[in-house]
Short mmCIF file of C-alpha atoms in Angstrom, two decimals:
data_model
loop_
_atom_site.label_atom_id
_atom_site.label_comp_id
_atom_site.label_asym_id
_atom_site.label_seq_id
_atom_site.Cartn_x
_atom_site.Cartn_y
_atom_site.Cartn_z
CA UNK A 1 19.63 74.38 141.33
CA UNK A 2 18.80 70.81 139.93
CA UNK A 3 19.14 67.81 142.24
CA UNK A 4 22.59 66.29 142.15
CA UNK A 5 23.17 62.68 141.60
CA UNK A 6 25.28 62.52 144.74
CA UNK A 7 22.17 63.76 146.63
CA UNK A 8 24.39 66.21 148.34
CA UNK A 9 26.46 63.41 149.92
CA UNK A 10 29.01 65.08 152.12
CA UNK A 11 31.87 63.26 150.73
CA UNK A 12 31.56 64.75 147.24
CA UNK A 13 32.87 68.01 146.11
CA UNK A 14 32.19 69.94 142.79
CA UNK A 15 35.32 70.67 140.70
CA UNK A 16 35.93 70.98 137.07
CA UNK A 17 32.26 70.10 136.25
CA UNK A 18 32.21 66.81 138.25
CA UNK A 19 31.28 65.70 141.69
CA UNK A 20 34.65 64.06 143.02
CA UNK A 21 34.50 61.51 145.77
CA UNK A 22 36.94 62.98 148.23
CA UNK A 23 37.75 59.83 150.43
CA UNK A 24 39.13 58.00 147.33
CA UNK A 25 41.41 60.97 146.35
CA UNK A 26 44.30 60.26 148.86
CA UNK A 27 44.69 56.60 147.90
CA UNK A 28 44.49 57.83 144.24
CA UNK A 29 47.17 60.45 144.97
CA UNK A 30 49.46 57.92 146.63
CA UNK A 31 49.07 55.41 143.61
CA UNK A 32 50.03 58.31 141.31
CA UNK A 33 53.33 58.59 143.08
CA UNK A 34 54.29 55.22 141.60
CA UNK A 35 52.11 54.98 138.54
CA UNK A 36 51.03 57.97 136.52
CA UNK A 37 48.27 56.27 134.56
CA UNK A 38 46.42 53.02 134.22
CA UNK A 39 42.86 51.93 133.58
CA UNK A 40 40.06 54.39 133.46
CA UNK A 41 36.43 53.21 133.14
CA UNK A 42 33.56 55.41 131.85
CA UNK A 43 29.93 54.34 132.71
CA UNK A 44 27.56 55.58 129.93
CA UNK A 45 23.80 55.82 130.62
CA UNK A 46 20.86 57.20 128.85
CA UNK A 47 19.40 60.56 130.37
CA UNK A 48 16.30 58.77 131.56
CA UNK A 49 18.39 56.23 133.58
CA UNK A 50 20.99 58.57 135.07
CA UNK A 51 19.47 58.96 138.52
CA UNK A 52 18.85 55.17 138.87
CA UNK A 53 22.34 54.34 137.61
CA UNK A 54 23.91 56.87 140.09
CA UNK A 55 21.76 55.37 142.97
CA UNK A 56 23.00 51.81 142.16
CA UNK A 57 26.60 52.52 141.29
CA UNK A 58 27.86 55.24 143.48
CA UNK A 59 27.36 53.23 146.73
CA UNK A 60 29.21 50.28 145.28
CA UNK A 61 32.22 52.47 144.27
CA UNK A 62 32.26 53.98 147.71
CA UNK A 63 32.21 50.57 149.30
CA UNK A 64 35.02 49.44 146.98
CA UNK A 65 37.10 52.58 148.02
CA UNK A 66 37.69 53.48 144.39
CA UNK A 67 38.22 57.13 143.39
CA UNK A 68 35.59 58.28 140.91
CA UNK A 69 33.72 61.30 139.72
CA UNK A 70 30.21 61.72 138.35
CA UNK A 71 28.48 64.51 136.46
CA UNK A 72 26.57 66.54 138.99
CA UNK A 73 23.09 66.54 137.32
CA UNK A 74 21.19 65.49 134.29
CA UNK A 75 21.52 68.94 132.69
CA UNK A 76 25.35 68.82 132.81
CA UNK A 77 25.41 65.29 131.44
CA UNK A 78 23.11 66.26 128.68
CA UNK A 79 25.36 69.04 127.69
CA UNK A 80 28.38 66.85 127.80
CA UNK A 81 26.68 64.38 125.50
CA UNK A 82 26.21 67.14 122.96
CA UNK A 83 30.04 67.55 122.62
CA UNK A 84 33.10 65.50 122.35
CA UNK A 85 32.86 64.10 125.89
CA UNK A 86 29.76 62.07 125.26
CA UNK A 87 28.97 59.01 127.33
CA UNK A 88 31.18 59.89 130.37
CA UNK A 89 28.59 59.94 133.12
CA UNK A 90 30.71 58.31 135.84
CA UNK A 91 34.60 58.09 135.52
CA UNK A 92 36.26 55.48 137.64
CA UNK A 93 40.09 55.65 138.17
CA UNK A 94 41.05 52.04 138.69
CA UNK A 95 44.81 52.25 138.44
CA UNK A 96 47.50 50.29 136.65
CA UNK A 97 46.67 46.67 137.60
CA UNK A 98 44.81 44.66 135.15
CA UNK A 99 43.55 42.28 137.94
CA UNK A 100 42.05 45.28 139.77
CA UNK A 101 40.43 46.61 136.49
CA UNK A 102 38.83 43.13 135.85
CA UNK A 103 37.54 42.95 139.40
CA UNK A 104 35.97 46.38 139.41
CA UNK A 105 34.60 45.91 135.80
CA UNK A 106 33.02 42.51 136.78
CA UNK A 107 31.26 43.85 139.84
CA UNK A 108 30.00 46.93 137.96
CA UNK A 109 28.80 44.90 135.03
CA UNK A 110 26.89 42.42 137.35
CA UNK A 111 25.15 45.32 139.07
CA UNK A 112 24.28 47.14 135.81
CA UNK A 113 23.22 44.00 134.06
CA UNK A 114 20.83 42.97 136.99
CA UNK A 115 19.13 46.40 136.85
CA UNK A 116 18.78 46.28 133.02
CA UNK A 117 19.64 49.76 132.53
CA UNK A 118 19.75 51.19 128.97
CA UNK A 119 23.34 51.94 127.68
CA UNK A 120 24.12 55.50 126.82
CA UNK A 121 26.38 56.91 123.99
CA UNK A 122 29.82 55.40 123.40
CA UNK A 123 32.62 57.50 124.86
CA UNK A 124 35.65 58.53 122.81
CA UNK A 125 39.11 58.81 124.02
CA UNK A 126 41.08 61.92 122.69
CA UNK A 127 44.38 60.62 121.40
CA UNK A 128 46.77 62.80 119.43
CA UNK A 129 44.13 65.46 118.64
CA UNK A 130 41.58 62.99 117.30
CA UNK A 131 38.85 60.85 118.97
CA UNK A 132 38.85 57.09 119.04
CA UNK A 133 36.01 55.03 120.52
CA UNK A 134 36.80 53.51 123.88
CA UNK A 135 36.68 49.74 124.40
CA UNK A 136 33.49 48.16 125.60
CA UNK A 137 33.52 45.68 128.46
CA UNK A 138 30.93 43.35 129.92
CA UNK A 139 27.37 42.34 129.16
CA UNK A 140 25.60 45.53 130.40
CA UNK A 141 26.95 47.47 127.29
CA UNK A 142 27.46 50.44 129.65
CA UNK A 143 31.11 50.02 130.70
CA UNK A 144 33.88 51.39 128.50
CA UNK A 145 37.58 51.71 129.26
CA UNK A 146 40.84 53.19 128.16
CA UNK A 147 44.35 52.97 129.44
CA UNK A 148 46.10 56.17 129.91
CA UNK A 149 49.96 56.85 130.39
CA UNK A 150 48.81 59.83 132.61
CA UNK A 151 45.42 60.20 134.26
CA UNK A 152 43.91 63.64 133.84
CA UNK A 153 41.17 64.73 136.20
#
C-alpha cells in the first residue's frame, strides 16, 4: 500500500476515496443543521508537490479546526486528475460565512505562497450536468473555491 498523505494520522478515516478528518466532522455536522451549504475550497497541487503540500497544509487545517478531506495517496490523486475531478487534492468545508472563508483562504494562501509550491490543474464545479471552472483565490494560484447550496461529501 502506498504511503498516505496523512501519514496514518489517527484522526483521519478513509471513506469515499478520501481521508476525512474526524474531529472536524462534528462541528461540520452541527453547522449543516442551520446551513446546508456554503464555501468549499479546493487546493490543487502538482503530483511532485503533493506530499510537501500535505505536510504543510494539513497541520494548519487541524489547528484551525476546519473539516477537510484529502486524497489518500499520490496514485489516487493522479487517477482523479485524469477525470472530471481534476485538481481537488484537498477539500476544505469552510461554511456559509464570507468572513470565515476570507480568513481561511488568507492563511492558506500565505502558507502556500511562502513555500512556493507549483499549482496543479484547475478544478471544475459540476453544475447542472456540465463542468464550470472554479474561482481562483490568492497569490499562490493553488486555491480554488465554489459556493454550494448543499455540501456533498
